Amino acid sequence: MEPAFQRGDILFLWNRDSLAKVGDVVVYEIQGDNNAVDDLGLYAKKQPYLNQKTDLVGTVKGYLPKLGYVTILITENVYFKYGLLGIMGISSLLSNE
Amino acid sequence: MHSIYARINNISALLSTSLMCLLGAIAVSSYFFTADPKGLLDVSSIQVFPGNARRYVNKNQDFAFVNFNVSADLTPLFNWNTKQLFLYLSAEYTNPQGIRNDVVIWDKIVRRKEDANIDIAGRNKYVFREPSSSFKNIPPAHYTLKYNVMPYVGVLTYGEAARTKEPVAFPESRDLS
């Protein structure tokens, strides 16, 4: 991921091509993270390759920086989550439509 | 009607809409930069040695060692929406069974325009071996330098910056002992 994509960035993925080409940026279900050796040791036992249908999430086609932090804030930050809920509750109480 | 909530709501809606429009416009603007730089790539030496891979300790297989020179001025690829370039050098060959192989043997990340005029004498960074475990009867391979332009926002684009003029043959495997 680094240094191209950071935490909180949004990636647009595509997994309808018949083959993943060399040079494609693929997102898969196994943790890789720029290890010195190839990732074979991280695969399941006796698995020498990744299966496109079951292991690949998709190929990165487009990129939108930072906006994923909205989701991260809501799911991980308790204060933000309840603060947002509180504001929504108060505003619905105070609005007189 | 003009409560503070309505005003906040209006302003944030306007801000997020304009932000999205701006990002969309920047992403679209990349299509107007159509740089297609070409450079030179040649393989200075290639050697094949037998050995054992880390994972398949009992399997004897060939390893290829490729030395190459590559020079290319990739600065035109840096426009205002270019975050970085990912360069990768791959060997392309069609094996006797007719299957096209494409093996990445080296790569590099270029993050600044000042570093984009590359002139590198390098060797393969990644292990280069054949699924059939031998380079015997493998036809000569073309070597290509390709790039992936990663934008600040928008679509990732790909291109080829250099290619060997002639395909390079794999030599006989030689034992070191």
Short mmCIF file of C-alpha atoms in Angstrom, two decimals:
data_model
loop_
_atom_site.label_atom_id
_atom_site.label_comp_id
_atom_site.label_asym_id
_atom_site.label_seq_id
_atom_site.Cartn_x
_atom_site.Cartn_y
_atom_site.Cartn_z
CA MET A 1 0.00 0.00 0.00
CA GLU A 2 2.54 2.59 1.14
CA PRO A 3 3.63 5.00 -0.20
CA ALA A 4 0.94 5.05 -2.89
CA PHE A 5 -2.10 4.53 -0.70
CA GLN A 6 -2.50 5.44 2.94
CA ARG A 7 -5.01 4.53 5.57
CA GLY A 8 -8.27 6.35 4.98
CA ASP A 9 -7.96 6.55 1.20
CA ILE A 10 -10.75 5.20 -0.96
CA LEU A 11 -9.85 2.72 -3.71
CA PHE A 12 -12.18 1.87 -6.57
CA LEU A 13 -11.88 -1.83 -7.30
CA TRP A 14 -12.79 -3.94 -10.30
CA ASN A 15 -12.80 -7.72 -10.52
CA ARG A 16 -14.57 -8.53 -13.78
CA ASP A 17 -11.52 -8.96 -16.03
CA SER A 18 -10.76 -12.53 -17.00
CA LEU A 19 -7.11 -12.19 -15.95
CA ALA A 20 -5.23 -9.94 -13.59
CA LYS A 21 -2.37 -8.50 -15.62
CA VAL A 22 1.21 -7.93 -14.55
CA GLY A 23 1.44 -4.47 -13.02
CA ASP A 24 -2.13 -4.44 -11.74
CA VAL A 25 -2.51 -3.25 -8.18
CA VAL A 26 -4.56 -6.04 -6.64
CA VAL A 27 -6.30 -6.11 -3.29
CA TYR A 28 -6.45 -9.56 -1.77
CA GLU A 29 -7.63 -11.21 1.41
CA ILE A 30 -4.19 -12.08 2.78
CA GLN A 31 -1.88 -9.67 4.57
CA GLY A 32 1.15 -8.97 2.40
CA ASP A 33 2.72 -5.62 3.24
CA ASN A 34 5.97 -5.38 1.34
CA ASN A 35 7.81 -8.36 2.77
CA ALA A 36 11.35 -9.07 1.65
CA VAL A 37 10.52 -12.54 0.33
CA ASP A 38 7.51 -13.56 -1.72
CA ASP A 39 4.22 -14.09 0.09
CA LEU A 40 4.01 -17.84 -0.50
CA GLY A 41 4.59 -18.52 3.19
CA LEU A 42 1.45 -16.55 4.05
CA TYR A 43 -0.85 -18.58 1.83
CA ALA A 44 -2.75 -21.62 3.03
CA LYS A 45 -0.84 -24.89 3.19
CA LYS A 46 0.08 -26.29 -0.23
CA GLN A 47 -1.40 -23.23 -1.94
CA PRO A 48 1.11 -21.93 -4.49
CA TYR A 49 -1.00 -19.13 -6.01
CA LEU A 50 -3.96 -16.86 -5.35
CA ASN A 51 -7.30 -17.75 -6.85
CA GLN A 52 -8.89 -14.80 -8.61
CA LYS A 53 -12.46 -15.69 -7.66
CA THR A 54 -11.92 -16.55 -4.01
CA ASP A 55 -8.80 -14.67 -2.85
CA LEU A 56 -8.81 -11.46 -4.86
CA VAL A 57 -11.03 -8.57 -3.86
CA GLY A 58 -10.23 -6.64 -7.00
CA THR A 59 -7.85 -4.52 -9.05
CA VAL A 60 -7.38 -0.87 -8.14
CA LYS A 61 -8.70 1.30 -10.97
CA GLY A 62 -9.26 4.64 -9.27
CA TYR A 63 -8.25 6.53 -6.18
CA LEU A 64 -9.81 9.12 -3.88
CA PRO A 65 -7.65 10.37 -1.01
CA LYS A 66 -8.57 10.71 2.65
CA LEU A 67 -12.38 10.54 2.37
CA GLY A 68 -12.46 7.09 3.93
CA TYR A 69 -11.62 8.74 7.24
CA VAL A 70 -15.32 9.62 7.59
CA THR A 71 -16.12 5.92 7.86
CA ILE A 72 -13.12 5.25 10.08
CA LEU A 73 -14.15 8.07 12.42
CA ILE A 74 -17.70 6.77 12.74
CA THR A 75 -16.72 3.14 13.28
CA GLU A 76 -13.67 3.60 15.50
CA ASN A 77 -14.07 6.87 17.38
CA VAL A 78 -16.68 6.48 20.13
CA TYR A 79 -16.91 10.22 20.87
CA PHE A 80 -17.46 11.07 17.22
CA LYS A 81 -20.08 8.36 16.83
CA TYR A 82 -22.18 9.36 19.85
CA GLY A 83 -21.51 13.04 19.24
CA LEU A 84 -22.92 12.70 15.75
CA LEU A 85 -25.92 10.72 17.05
CA GLY A 86 -26.44 13.37 19.74
CA ILE A 87 -26.36 16.25 17.29
CA MET A 88 -28.79 14.45 15.02
CA GLY A 89 -31.11 13.77 17.95
CA ILE A 90 -31.00 17.37 19.23
CA SER A 91 -31.53 18.84 15.77
CA SER A 92 -34.53 16.59 15.15
CA LEU A 93 -35.99 17.65 18.50
CA LEU A 94 -35.42 21.36 17.89
CA SER A 95 -36.51 21.53 14.30
CA ASN A 96 -40.18 22.43 14.00
CA GLU A 97 -41.28 21.38 10.56
CA MET B 1 -36.59 28.73 8.15
CA HIS B 2 -33.29 30.49 8.69
CA SER B 3 -32.36 28.56 11.75
CA ILE B 4 -28.70 27.97 12.45
CA TYR B 5 -29.11 24.26 11.60
CA ALA B 6 -30.52 25.04 8.19
CA ARG B 7 -27.61 27.37 7.54
CA ILE B 8 -25.02 24.81 8.68
CA ASN B 9 -26.74 22.18 6.58
CA ASN B 10 -26.78 24.40 3.50
CA ILE B 11 -23.16 25.42 3.86
CA SER B 12 -21.86 21.88 4.41
CA ALA B 13 -23.94 20.59 1.49
CA LEU B 14 -22.52 23.30 -0.75
CA LEU B 15 -18.98 22.65 0.47
CA SER B 16 -19.12 18.89 -0.05
CA THR B 17 -20.75 19.28 -3.48
CA SER B 18 -18.10 21.73 -4.63
CA LEU B 19 -15.35 19.53 -3.20
CA MET B 20 -16.66 16.53 -5.14
CA CYS B 21 -16.98 18.61 -8.35
CA LEU B 22 -13.43 19.92 -7.91
CA LEU B 23 -12.02 16.43 -7.34
CA GLY B 24 -13.94 15.16 -10.37
CA ALA B 25 -12.60 18.00 -12.51
CA ILE B 26 -9.02 17.31 -11.39
CA ALA B 27 -9.46 13.60 -12.15
CA VAL B 28 -10.81 14.41 -15.64
CA SER B 29 -7.99 16.91 -16.29
CA SER B 30 -5.50 14.00 -16.26
CA TYR B 31 -6.92 12.85 -19.60
CA PHE B 32 -5.62 16.03 -21.26
CA PHE B 33 -2.02 15.19 -20.37
CA THR B 34 -1.07 12.65 -23.01
CA ALA B 35 2.68 12.31 -22.47
CA ASP B 36 4.13 9.08 -23.87
CA PRO B 37 7.87 9.18 -23.15
CA LYS B 38 10.14 6.55 -24.67
CA GLY B 39 13.53 5.48 -23.39
CA LEU B 40 16.18 2.87 -24.04
CA LEU B 41 16.53 -0.53 -22.43
CA ASP B 42 19.15 -3.16 -23.11
CA VAL B 43 20.22 -6.31 -21.34
CA SER B 44 23.96 -6.20 -20.69
CA SER B 45 24.30 -9.76 -19.44
CA ILE B 46 22.15 -12.74 -18.56
CA GLN B 47 23.25 -15.86 -16.76
CA VAL B 48 21.41 -19.00 -15.66
CA PHE B 49 22.45 -21.09 -12.66
CA PRO B 50 20.83 -24.13 -11.07
CA GLY B 51 19.81 -23.86 -7.42
CA ASN B 52 17.18 -24.55 -4.79
CA ALA B 53 14.31 -22.26 -3.90
CA ARG B 54 13.49 -21.44 -0.31
CA ARG B 55 10.08 -23.10 -0.40
CA TYR B 56 10.84 -26.14 -2.52
CA VAL B 57 14.11 -27.20 -0.95
CA ASN B 58 14.30 -30.57 -2.69
CA LYS B 59 13.48 -29.27 -6.13
CA ASN B 60 16.39 -28.28 -8.31
CA GLN B 61 15.57 -25.41 -10.61
CA ASP B 62 17.13 -22.74 -12.77
CA PHE B 63 17.56 -19.15 -11.67
CA ALA B 64 18.18 -16.39 -14.18
CA PHE B 65 20.30 -13.35 -13.34
CA VAL B 66 19.73 -10.37 -15.59
CA ASN B 67 21.84 -7.22 -15.75
CA PHE B 68 20.28 -4.34 -17.63
CA ASN B 69 20.77 -0.69 -18.51
CA VAL B 70 17.76 1.54 -18.70
CA SER B 71 17.55 5.23 -19.46
CA ALA B 72 14.37 7.20 -19.92
CA ASP B 73 13.21 10.73 -19.29
CA LEU B 74 9.89 10.26 -17.55
CA THR B 75 9.49 13.85 -16.34
CA PRO B 76 6.65 14.52 -18.85
CA LEU B 77 4.53 12.03 -16.88
CA PHE B 78 4.57 14.34 -13.88
CA ASN B 79 1.66 16.74 -14.16
CA TRP B 80 -0.22 18.44 -11.36
CA ASN B 81 -2.23 15.31 -10.66
CA THR B 82 0.70 12.87 -10.52
CA LYS B 83 1.43 11.57 -7.07
CA GLN B 84 4.08 9.06 -8.04
CA LEU B 85 5.24 6.65 -10.72
CA PHE B 86 5.61 2.95 -10.26
CA LEU B 87 8.15 1.58 -12.73
CA TYR B 88 8.51 -2.12 -13.35
CA LEU B 89 10.74 -4.11 -15.64
CA SER B 90 9.31 -7.35 -16.92
CA ALA B 91 10.49 -10.23 -19.07
CA GLU B 92 7.99 -11.34 -21.70
CA TYR B 93 8.19 -14.67 -23.45
CA THR B 94 5.88 -17.31 -24.85
CA ASN B 95 6.81 -20.77 -23.67
CA PRO B 96 6.83 -23.81 -26.00
CA GLN B 97 3.29 -24.67 -24.84
CA GLY B 98 2.16 -21.32 -26.24
CA ILE B 99 1.50 -19.65 -22.90
CA ARG B 100 2.51 -16.02 -22.59
CA ASN B 101 4.63 -15.31 -19.55
CA ASP B 102 5.20 -11.90 -18.06
CA VAL B 103 7.64 -11.82 -15.15
CA VAL B 104 8.43 -8.71 -13.14
CA ILE B 105 12.12 -8.80 -12.24
CA TRP B 106 12.71 -5.27 -10.99
CA ASP B 107 10.73 -2.24 -9.92
CA LYS B 108 11.16 1.28 -8.62
CA ILE B 109 8.97 4.00 -7.18
CA VAL B 110 9.60 7.55 -8.39
CA ARG B 111 8.03 10.13 -6.12
CA ARG B 112 9.45 13.42 -7.42
CA LYS B 113 9.72 14.97 -10.85
CA GLU B 114 13.41 15.67 -10.16
CA ASP B 115 14.05 11.92 -9.91
CA ALA B 116 12.09 11.00 -13.04
CA ASN B 117 14.95 11.25 -15.51
CA ILE B 118 16.28 7.78 -14.88
CA ASP B 119 19.56 6.26 -16.03
CA ILE B 120 20.11 3.02 -14.19
CA ALA B 121 22.40 0.04 -14.52
CA GLY B 122 20.66 -2.61 -12.46
CA ARG B 123 20.08 -6.29 -11.98
CA ASN B 124 16.99 -8.28 -11.20
CA LYS B 125 15.66 -7.54 -7.74
CA TYR B 126 13.20 -10.43 -7.69
CA VAL B 127 13.92 -14.11 -8.19
CA PHE B 128 13.54 -15.00 -11.85
CA ARG B 129 12.67 -18.65 -12.44
CA GLU B 130 10.52 -20.65 -14.80
CA PRO B 131 7.41 -22.65 -13.76
CA SER B 132 8.84 -25.65 -15.64
CA SER B 133 11.94 -25.16 -13.41
CA SER B 134 14.30 -24.90 -16.38
CA PHE B 135 15.10 -22.21 -18.94
CA LYS B 136 16.13 -24.87 -21.44
CA ASN B 137 14.01 -24.62 -24.63
CA ILE B 138 12.52 -21.34 -23.48
CA PRO B 139 12.43 -18.92 -26.41
CA PRO B 140 14.23 -15.57 -26.20
CA ALA B 141 12.49 -12.98 -24.05
CA HIS B 142 11.72 -9.34 -24.61
CA TYR B 143 12.37 -7.04 -21.68
CA THR B 144 10.17 -4.01 -21.17
CA LEU B 145 10.04 -1.08 -18.80
CA LYS B 146 6.46 -0.17 -17.95
CA TYR B 147 5.05 2.52 -15.76
CA ASN B 148 1.96 3.07 -13.70
CA VAL B 149 1.01 6.69 -13.09
CA MET B 150 -0.63 7.01 -9.69
CA PRO B 151 -2.69 10.20 -9.37
CA TYR B 152 -3.59 12.33 -6.38
CA VAL B 153 -7.19 11.68 -7.36
CA GLY B 154 -8.66 9.72 -10.24
CA VAL B 155 -7.82 6.82 -12.50
CA LEU B 156 -4.56 4.87 -12.52
CA THR B 157 -2.97 4.80 -15.99
CA TYR B 158 -0.40 2.46 -17.47
CA GLY B 159 2.12 2.67 -20.28
CA GLU B 160 5.31 1.26 -21.72
CA ALA B 161 8.45 3.40 -21.61
CA ALA B 162 11.09 1.14 -23.13
CA ARG B 163 11.56 -2.24 -24.79
CA THR B 164 14.58 -4.23 -25.87
CA LYS B 165 15.11 -3.99 -29.64
CA GLU B 166 15.77 -7.71 -30.06
CA PRO B 167 14.57 -10.57 -27.86
CA VAL B 168 17.34 -11.82 -25.57
CA ALA B 169 18.04 -15.56 -25.49
CA PHE B 170 18.48 -17.48 -22.23
CA PRO B 171 21.95 -19.04 -22.04
CA GLU B 172 22.73 -22.61 -21.05
CA SER B 173 22.47 -23.32 -17.35
CA ARG B 174 25.93 -23.53 -15.79
CA ASP B 175 26.83 -25.24 -12.57
CA LEU B 176 29.05 -23.23 -10.26
CA SER B 177 30.84 -26.22 -8.79
#
